[in-house]
Short mmCIF file of C-alpha atoms in Angstrom, two decimals:
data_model
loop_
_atom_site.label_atom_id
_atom_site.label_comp_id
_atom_site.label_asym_id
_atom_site.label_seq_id
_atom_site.Cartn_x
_atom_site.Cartn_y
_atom_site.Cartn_z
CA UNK A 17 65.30 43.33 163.41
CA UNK A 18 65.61 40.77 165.58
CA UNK A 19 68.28 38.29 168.03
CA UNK A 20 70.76 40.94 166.01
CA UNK A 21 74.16 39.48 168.29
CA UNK A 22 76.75 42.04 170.34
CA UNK A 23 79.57 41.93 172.33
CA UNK A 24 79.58 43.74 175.47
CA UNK A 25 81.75 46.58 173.82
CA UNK A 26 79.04 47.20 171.10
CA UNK A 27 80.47 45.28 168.11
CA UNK A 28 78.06 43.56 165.48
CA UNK A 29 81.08 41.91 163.43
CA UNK A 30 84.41 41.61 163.64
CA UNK A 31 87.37 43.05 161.72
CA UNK A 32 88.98 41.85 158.58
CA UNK A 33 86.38 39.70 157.22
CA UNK A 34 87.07 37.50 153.67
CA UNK A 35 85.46 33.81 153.10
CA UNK A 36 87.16 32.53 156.02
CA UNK A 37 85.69 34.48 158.69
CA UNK A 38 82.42 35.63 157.00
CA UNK A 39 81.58 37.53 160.45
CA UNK A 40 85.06 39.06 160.76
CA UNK A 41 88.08 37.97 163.07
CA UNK A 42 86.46 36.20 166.01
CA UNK A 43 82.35 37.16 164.77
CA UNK A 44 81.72 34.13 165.35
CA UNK A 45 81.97 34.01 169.20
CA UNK A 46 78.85 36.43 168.80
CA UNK A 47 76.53 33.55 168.26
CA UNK A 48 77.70 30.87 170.58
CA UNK A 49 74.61 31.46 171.94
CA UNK A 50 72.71 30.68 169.35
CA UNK A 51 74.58 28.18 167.97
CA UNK A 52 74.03 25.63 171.19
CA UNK A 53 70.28 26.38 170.51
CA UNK A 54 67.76 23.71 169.47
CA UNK A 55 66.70 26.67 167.07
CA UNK A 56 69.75 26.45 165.28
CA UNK A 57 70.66 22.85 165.68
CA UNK A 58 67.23 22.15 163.79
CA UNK A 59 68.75 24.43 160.86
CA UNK A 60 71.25 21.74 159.95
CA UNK A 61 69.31 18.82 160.69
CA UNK A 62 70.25 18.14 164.33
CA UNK A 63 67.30 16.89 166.86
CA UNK A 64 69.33 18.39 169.82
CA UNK A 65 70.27 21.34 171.27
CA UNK A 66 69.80 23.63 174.54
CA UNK A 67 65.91 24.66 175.35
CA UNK A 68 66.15 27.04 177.32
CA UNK A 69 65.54 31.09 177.24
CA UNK A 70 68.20 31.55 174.54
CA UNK A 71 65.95 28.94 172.44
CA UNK A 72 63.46 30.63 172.84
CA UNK A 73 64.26 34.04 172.24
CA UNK A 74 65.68 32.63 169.04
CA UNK A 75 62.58 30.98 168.08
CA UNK A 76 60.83 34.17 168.84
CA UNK A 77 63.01 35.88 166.26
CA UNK A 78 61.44 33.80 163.52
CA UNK A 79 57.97 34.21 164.44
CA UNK A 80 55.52 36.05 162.36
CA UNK A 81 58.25 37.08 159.51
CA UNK A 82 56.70 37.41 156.54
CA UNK A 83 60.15 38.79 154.58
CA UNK A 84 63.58 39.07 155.51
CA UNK A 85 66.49 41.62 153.99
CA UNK A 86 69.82 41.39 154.19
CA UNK A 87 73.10 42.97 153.10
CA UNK A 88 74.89 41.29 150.14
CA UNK A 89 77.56 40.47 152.28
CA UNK A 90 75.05 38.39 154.49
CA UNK A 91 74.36 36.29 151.09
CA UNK A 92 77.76 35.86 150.23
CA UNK A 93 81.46 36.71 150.21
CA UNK A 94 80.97 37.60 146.39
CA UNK A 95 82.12 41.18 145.18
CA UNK A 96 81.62 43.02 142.65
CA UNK A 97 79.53 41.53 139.41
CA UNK A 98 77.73 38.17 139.69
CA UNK A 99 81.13 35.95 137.86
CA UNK A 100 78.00 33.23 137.29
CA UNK A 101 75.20 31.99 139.60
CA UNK A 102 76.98 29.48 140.96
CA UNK A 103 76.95 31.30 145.02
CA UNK A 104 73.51 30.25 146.22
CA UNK A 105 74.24 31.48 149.73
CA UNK A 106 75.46 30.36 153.14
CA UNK A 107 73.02 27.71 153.92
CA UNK A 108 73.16 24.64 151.42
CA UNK A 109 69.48 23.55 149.33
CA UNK A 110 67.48 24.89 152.27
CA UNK A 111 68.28 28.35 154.06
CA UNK A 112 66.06 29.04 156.96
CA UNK A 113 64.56 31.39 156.04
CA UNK A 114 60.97 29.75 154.39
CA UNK A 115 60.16 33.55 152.91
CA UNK A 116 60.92 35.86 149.91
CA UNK A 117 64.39 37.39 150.92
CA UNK A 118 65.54 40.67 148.99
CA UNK A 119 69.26 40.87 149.11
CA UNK A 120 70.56 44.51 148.77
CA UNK A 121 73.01 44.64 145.58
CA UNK A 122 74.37 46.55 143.30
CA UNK A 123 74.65 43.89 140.83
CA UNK A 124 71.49 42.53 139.19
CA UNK A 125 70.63 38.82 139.55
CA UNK A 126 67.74 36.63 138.25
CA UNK A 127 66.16 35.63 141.72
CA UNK A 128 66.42 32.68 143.00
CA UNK A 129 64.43 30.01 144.45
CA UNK A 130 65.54 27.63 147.35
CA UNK A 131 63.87 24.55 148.87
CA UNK A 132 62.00 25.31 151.98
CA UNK A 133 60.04 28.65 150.29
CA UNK A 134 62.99 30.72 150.49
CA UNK A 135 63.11 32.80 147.14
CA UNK A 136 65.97 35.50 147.13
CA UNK A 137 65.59 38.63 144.95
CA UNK A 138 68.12 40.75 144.26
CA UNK A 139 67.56 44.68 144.74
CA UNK A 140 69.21 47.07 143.07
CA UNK A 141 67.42 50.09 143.22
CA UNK A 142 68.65 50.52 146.59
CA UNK A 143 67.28 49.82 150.53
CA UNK A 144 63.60 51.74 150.28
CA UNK A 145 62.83 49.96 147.39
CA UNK A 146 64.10 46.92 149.11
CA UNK A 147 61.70 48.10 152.06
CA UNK A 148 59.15 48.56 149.76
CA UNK A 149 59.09 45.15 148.04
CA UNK A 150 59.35 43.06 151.13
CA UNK A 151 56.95 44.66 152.76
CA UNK A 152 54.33 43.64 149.96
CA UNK A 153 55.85 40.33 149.78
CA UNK A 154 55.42 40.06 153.71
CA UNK A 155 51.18 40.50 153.12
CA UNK A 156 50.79 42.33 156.69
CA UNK A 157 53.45 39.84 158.97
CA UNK A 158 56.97 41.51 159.98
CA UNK A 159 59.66 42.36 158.03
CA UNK A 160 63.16 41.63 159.44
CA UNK A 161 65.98 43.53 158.84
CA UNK A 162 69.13 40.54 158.82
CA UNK A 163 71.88 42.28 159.00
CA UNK A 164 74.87 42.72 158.13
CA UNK A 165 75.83 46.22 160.20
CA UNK A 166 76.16 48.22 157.44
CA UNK A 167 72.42 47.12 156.70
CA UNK A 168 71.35 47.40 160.12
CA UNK A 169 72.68 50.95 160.60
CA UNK A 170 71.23 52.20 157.05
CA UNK A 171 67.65 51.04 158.43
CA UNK A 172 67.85 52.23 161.67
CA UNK A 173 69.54 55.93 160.72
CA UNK A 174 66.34 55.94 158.13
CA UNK A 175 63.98 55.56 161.14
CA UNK A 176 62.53 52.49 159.19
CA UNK A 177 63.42 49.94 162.42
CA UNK A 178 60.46 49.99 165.38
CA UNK A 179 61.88 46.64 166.92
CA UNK A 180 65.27 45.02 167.46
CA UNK A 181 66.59 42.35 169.62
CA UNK A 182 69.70 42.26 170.45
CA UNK A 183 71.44 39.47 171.81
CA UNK A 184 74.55 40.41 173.81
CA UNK A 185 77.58 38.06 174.25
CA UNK A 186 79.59 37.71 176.84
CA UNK A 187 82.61 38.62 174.44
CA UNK A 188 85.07 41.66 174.01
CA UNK A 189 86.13 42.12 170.24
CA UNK A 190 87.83 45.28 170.60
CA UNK A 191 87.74 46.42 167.24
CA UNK A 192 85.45 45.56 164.45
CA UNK A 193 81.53 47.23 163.28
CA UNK A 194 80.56 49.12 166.14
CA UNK A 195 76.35 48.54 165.33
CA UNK A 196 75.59 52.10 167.83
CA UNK A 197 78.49 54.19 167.05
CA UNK A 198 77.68 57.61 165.92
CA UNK A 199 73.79 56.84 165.26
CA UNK A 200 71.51 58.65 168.58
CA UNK A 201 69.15 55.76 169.66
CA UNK A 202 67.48 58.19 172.19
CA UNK A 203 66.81 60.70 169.50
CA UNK A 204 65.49 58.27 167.57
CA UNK A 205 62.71 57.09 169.49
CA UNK A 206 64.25 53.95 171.14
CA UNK A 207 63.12 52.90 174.64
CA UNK A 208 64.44 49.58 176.00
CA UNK A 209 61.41 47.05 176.58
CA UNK A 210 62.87 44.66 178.31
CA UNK A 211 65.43 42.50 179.54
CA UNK A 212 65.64 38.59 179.67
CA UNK A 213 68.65 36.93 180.89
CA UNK A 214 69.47 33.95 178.90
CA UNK A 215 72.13 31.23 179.32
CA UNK A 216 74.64 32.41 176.83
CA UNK A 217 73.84 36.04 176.21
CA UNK A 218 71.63 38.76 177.87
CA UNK A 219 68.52 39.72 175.59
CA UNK A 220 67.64 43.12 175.39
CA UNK A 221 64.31 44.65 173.49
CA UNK A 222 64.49 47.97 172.31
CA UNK A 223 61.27 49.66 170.58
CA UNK A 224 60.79 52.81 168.86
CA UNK A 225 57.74 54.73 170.75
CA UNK B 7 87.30 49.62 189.03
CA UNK B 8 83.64 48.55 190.10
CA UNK B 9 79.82 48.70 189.90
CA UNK B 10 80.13 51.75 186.68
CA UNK B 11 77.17 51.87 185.51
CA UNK B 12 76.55 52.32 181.50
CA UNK B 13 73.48 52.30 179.12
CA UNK B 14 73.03 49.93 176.62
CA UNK B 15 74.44 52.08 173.73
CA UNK B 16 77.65 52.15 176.09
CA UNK B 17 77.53 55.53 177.59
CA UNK B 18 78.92 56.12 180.51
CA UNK B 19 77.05 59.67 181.23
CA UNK B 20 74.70 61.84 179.33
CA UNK B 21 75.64 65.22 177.51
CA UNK B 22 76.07 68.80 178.53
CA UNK B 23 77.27 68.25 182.35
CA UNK B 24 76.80 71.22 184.43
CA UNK B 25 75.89 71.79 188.77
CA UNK B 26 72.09 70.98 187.73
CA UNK B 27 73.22 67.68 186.07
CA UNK B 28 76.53 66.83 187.09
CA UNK B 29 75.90 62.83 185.44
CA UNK B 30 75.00 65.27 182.64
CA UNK B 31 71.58 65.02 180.84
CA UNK B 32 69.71 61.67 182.07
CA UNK B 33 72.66 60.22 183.48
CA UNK B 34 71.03 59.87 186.75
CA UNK B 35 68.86 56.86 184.60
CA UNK B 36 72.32 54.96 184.31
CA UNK B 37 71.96 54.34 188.30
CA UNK B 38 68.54 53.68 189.18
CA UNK B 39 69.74 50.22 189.75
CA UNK B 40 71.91 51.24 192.95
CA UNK B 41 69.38 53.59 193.83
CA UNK B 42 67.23 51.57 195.13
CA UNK B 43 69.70 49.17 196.79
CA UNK B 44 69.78 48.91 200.55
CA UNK B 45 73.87 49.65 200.18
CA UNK B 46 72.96 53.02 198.52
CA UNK B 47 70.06 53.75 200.86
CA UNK B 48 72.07 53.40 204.38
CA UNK B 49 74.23 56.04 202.32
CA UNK B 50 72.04 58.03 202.91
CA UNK B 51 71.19 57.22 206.48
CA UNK B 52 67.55 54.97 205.56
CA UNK B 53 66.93 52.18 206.67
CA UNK B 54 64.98 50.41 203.43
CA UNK B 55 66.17 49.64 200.16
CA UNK B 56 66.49 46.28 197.90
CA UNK B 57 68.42 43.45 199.58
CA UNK B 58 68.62 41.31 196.10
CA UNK B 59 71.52 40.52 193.43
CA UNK B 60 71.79 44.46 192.18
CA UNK B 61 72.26 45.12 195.93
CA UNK B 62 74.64 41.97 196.58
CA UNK B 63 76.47 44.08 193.55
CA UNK B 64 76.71 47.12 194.68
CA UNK B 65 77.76 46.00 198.20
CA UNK B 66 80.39 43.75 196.40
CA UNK B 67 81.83 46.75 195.14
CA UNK B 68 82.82 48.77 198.40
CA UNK B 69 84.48 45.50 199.51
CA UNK B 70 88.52 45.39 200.11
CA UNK B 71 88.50 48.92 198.93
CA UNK B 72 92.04 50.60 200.72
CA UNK B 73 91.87 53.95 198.10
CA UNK B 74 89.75 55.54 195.65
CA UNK B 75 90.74 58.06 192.68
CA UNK B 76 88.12 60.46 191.08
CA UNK B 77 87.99 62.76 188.67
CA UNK B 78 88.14 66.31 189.68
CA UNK B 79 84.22 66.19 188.30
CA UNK B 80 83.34 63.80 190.30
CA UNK B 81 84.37 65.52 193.52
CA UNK B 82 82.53 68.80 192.42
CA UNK B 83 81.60 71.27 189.73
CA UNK B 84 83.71 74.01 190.17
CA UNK B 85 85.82 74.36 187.07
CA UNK B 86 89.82 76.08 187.63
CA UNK B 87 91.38 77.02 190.11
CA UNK B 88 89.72 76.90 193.55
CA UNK B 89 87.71 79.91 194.52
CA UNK B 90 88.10 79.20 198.37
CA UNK B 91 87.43 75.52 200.28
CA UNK B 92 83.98 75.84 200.51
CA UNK B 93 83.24 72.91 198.34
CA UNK B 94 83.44 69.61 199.60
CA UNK B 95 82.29 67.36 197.69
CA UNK B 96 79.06 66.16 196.38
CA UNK B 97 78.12 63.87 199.67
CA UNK B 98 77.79 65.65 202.77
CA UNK B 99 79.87 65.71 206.33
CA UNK B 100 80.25 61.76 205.85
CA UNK B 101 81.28 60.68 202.07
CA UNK B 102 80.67 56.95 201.05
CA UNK B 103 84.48 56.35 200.64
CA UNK B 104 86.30 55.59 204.41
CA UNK B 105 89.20 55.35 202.93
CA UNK B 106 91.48 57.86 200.77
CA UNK B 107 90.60 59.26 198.09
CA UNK B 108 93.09 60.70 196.02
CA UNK B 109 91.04 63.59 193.27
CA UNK B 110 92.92 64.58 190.16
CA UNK B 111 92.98 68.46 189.87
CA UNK B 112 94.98 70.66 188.18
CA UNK B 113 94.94 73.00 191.19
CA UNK B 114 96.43 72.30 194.55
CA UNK B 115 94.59 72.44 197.87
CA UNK B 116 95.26 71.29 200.93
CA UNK B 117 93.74 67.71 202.12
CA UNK B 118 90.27 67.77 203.52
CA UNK B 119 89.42 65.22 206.36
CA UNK B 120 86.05 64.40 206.43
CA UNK B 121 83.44 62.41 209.08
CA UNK B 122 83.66 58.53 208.52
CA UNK B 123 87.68 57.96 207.38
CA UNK B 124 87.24 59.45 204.07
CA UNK B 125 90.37 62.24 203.12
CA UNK B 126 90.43 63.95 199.87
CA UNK B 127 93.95 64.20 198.69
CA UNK B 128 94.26 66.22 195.92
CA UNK B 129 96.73 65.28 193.24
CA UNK B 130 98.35 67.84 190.71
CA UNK B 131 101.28 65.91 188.97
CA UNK B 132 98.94 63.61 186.99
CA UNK B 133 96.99 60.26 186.94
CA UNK B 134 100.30 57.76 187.32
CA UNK B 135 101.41 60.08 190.85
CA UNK B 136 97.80 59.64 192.23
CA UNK B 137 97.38 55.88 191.00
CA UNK B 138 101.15 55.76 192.83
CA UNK B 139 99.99 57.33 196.05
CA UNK B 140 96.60 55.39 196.15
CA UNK B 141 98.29 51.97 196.31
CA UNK B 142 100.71 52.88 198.91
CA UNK B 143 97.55 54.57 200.51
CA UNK B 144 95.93 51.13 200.32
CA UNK B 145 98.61 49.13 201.98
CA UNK B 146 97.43 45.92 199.98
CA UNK B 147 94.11 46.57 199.42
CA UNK B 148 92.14 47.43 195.95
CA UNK B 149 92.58 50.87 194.37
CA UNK B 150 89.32 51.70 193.09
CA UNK B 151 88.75 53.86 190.31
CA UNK B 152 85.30 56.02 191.16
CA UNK B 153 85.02 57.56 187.21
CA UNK B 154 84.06 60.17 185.91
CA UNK B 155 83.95 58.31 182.57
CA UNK B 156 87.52 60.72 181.07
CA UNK B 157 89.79 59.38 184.01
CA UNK B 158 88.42 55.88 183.61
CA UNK B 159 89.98 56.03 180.06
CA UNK B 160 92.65 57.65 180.70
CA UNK B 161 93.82 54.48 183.44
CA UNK B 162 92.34 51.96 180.86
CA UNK B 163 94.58 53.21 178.22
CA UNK B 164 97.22 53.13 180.41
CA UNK B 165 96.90 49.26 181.24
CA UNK B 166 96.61 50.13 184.97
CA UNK B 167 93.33 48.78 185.20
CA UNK B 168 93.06 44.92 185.98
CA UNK B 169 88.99 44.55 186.44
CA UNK B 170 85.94 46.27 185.80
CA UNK B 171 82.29 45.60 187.01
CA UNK B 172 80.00 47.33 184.83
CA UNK B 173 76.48 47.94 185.47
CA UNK B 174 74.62 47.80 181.82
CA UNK B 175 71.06 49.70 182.88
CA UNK B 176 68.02 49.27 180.10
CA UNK B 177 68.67 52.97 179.51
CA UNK B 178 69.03 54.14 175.78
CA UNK B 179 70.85 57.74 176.39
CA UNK B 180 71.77 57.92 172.65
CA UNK B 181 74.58 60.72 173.42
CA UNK B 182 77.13 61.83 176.13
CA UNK B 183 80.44 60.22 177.23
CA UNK B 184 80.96 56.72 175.99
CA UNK B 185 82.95 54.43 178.07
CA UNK B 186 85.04 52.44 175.52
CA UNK B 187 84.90 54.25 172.18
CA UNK B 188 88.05 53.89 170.56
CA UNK B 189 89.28 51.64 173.28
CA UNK B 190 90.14 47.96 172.37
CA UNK B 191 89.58 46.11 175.46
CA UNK B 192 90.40 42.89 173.53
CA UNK B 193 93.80 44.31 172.65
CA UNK B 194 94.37 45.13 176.17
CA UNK B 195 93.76 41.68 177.51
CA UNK B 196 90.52 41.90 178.80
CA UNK B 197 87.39 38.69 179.20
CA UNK B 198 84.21 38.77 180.68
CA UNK B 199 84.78 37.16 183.57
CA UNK B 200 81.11 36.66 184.35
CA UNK B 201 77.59 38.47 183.29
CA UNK B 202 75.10 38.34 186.35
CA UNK B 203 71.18 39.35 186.27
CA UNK B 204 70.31 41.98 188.58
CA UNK B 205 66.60 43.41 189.15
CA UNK B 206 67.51 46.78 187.62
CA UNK B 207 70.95 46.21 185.52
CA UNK B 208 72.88 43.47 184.08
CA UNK B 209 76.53 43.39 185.48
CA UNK B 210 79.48 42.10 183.52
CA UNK B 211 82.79 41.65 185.46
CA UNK B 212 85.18 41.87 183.04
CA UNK B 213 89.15 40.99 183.55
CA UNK B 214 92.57 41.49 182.20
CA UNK B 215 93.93 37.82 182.17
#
């Protein structure tokens, strides 16, 4: 799990969120820091962007994945039953990803193939099967857990998360998903690695021993 | 409100407080950062300690202080009414405070001048009478409120708290009293004003605007 944004008050996403804020009331502001990255301006074609320690923490997030998951919610606003297969995701012909991608669901989907080497599969059979899958499909590199919350929390409260990066913004939400609330990182394992400052958000490793 | 230090999960002390751990159950982790400050040090009447930005911080945070308010637990462990006047406080003949420091009890006692300017008034008709008497007490200056982590709620909730410097230590104490559950600093007003690097903690200022 890995540059995984925060605010300051412990909030992964916002509140209310529908297709027009996918990351909840004010999620966004999570990821400025990313966003002004050369990382992320790369992602949608863009030769510029900042270079600094936030670039590179975000570039480190990439390295040596050999599968992502993510919640269905982190694929798209869709609910319920598949209407058709029109929804290919947030991120146009080519989603950054460049691996096999197992969205959790509990609606079956023929998987589908992206430019780039990005293949989603759709999981039904719930998140250890999902664990399961991508960690054959991953042939030995990491698997990284993408979020949303929910997904995050389900991992981590299954002790299947020995790594996550969190990236925390300079931002108060107030109300929204709380990523820590109720689940005992101590008791869990978690020691915290280290701690880079970047320019937009304060990078902190945490690691299961 | 200044230099509180908190853990990355957002506690503000560890579980099951008693005289053997009054920051409760690896609190004392939460402020190894000031510990090894030259400001905390000379506390303590040495002569060493860090001279960098965590001590810069921590000195920061004593400045144009005119009155403090603690929680009765931070002034000592004895629980009800007062035994005798034995107790008197956690720091010695000459407390860190020079100024007044007004400590919210249920259970009167009479004010207890210490070495160094530091008076412990001891307030029984509740938080908005001691935050009352503090800023007359300060004639102008800063009311600071010392913690414990209940009575820094309590003000929050309240609205009578206009800044906060928070001390985020790489600590991971999983349980124990956290700071802002429940709390919606957005809805309250509150920005980070600024996020500064230290050698041991990360400190946030954040700001009602």
């Amino acid at each position: 799990m890995a540059a995984f944004s925060i605010s300051i008050d412990g909030f992964g996403a916002g509140p209310r969120q529908d297709i027009h804020n996918p990351l909840g009331v004010r999620g966004t502001e999570l990821h400025n820091w990313f966003f002004a990255t050369q990382v992320c301006r790369r992602m949608t074609g863009q030769s510029d962007g900042t270079r600094g320690v936030d670039n590179d923490m975000a570039a480190r997030s990439f390295e040596n994945v050999g599968a992502w998951i993510l919640g269905r919610n982190m694929f798209g606003p869709v609910r319920g039953p598949w209407p058709d297969d029109s929804w290919k995701g947030w991120w146009g012909q080519e989603p950054p990803y460049h691996t096999p991608v197992f969205v959790l669901t509990h609606h079956a989907r023929v998987p589908l193939a992206m430019k780039g080497g990005t293949t989603f599969h759709f999981v039904t059979d719930g998140p250890e099967s999902a664990l399961r899958q991508a960690r054959e499909a991953a042939r030995g590199r990491d698997v990284r857990i993408g979020g949303g919350v929910g997904t995050i929390r389900q991992y981590l409260a299954a002790g299947a998360i020995d790594e996550m990066h969190l990236a925390m913004s300079p931002v108060l939400l107030g109300e929204g998903e709380h990523l820590f609330a109720g689940i005992n990182l101590h008791e869990l394992g978690f020691l915290v690695e280290r701690t880079v400052a970047g320019e937009k958000a304060v990078h902190v490793v945490i690691e299961q021993k």
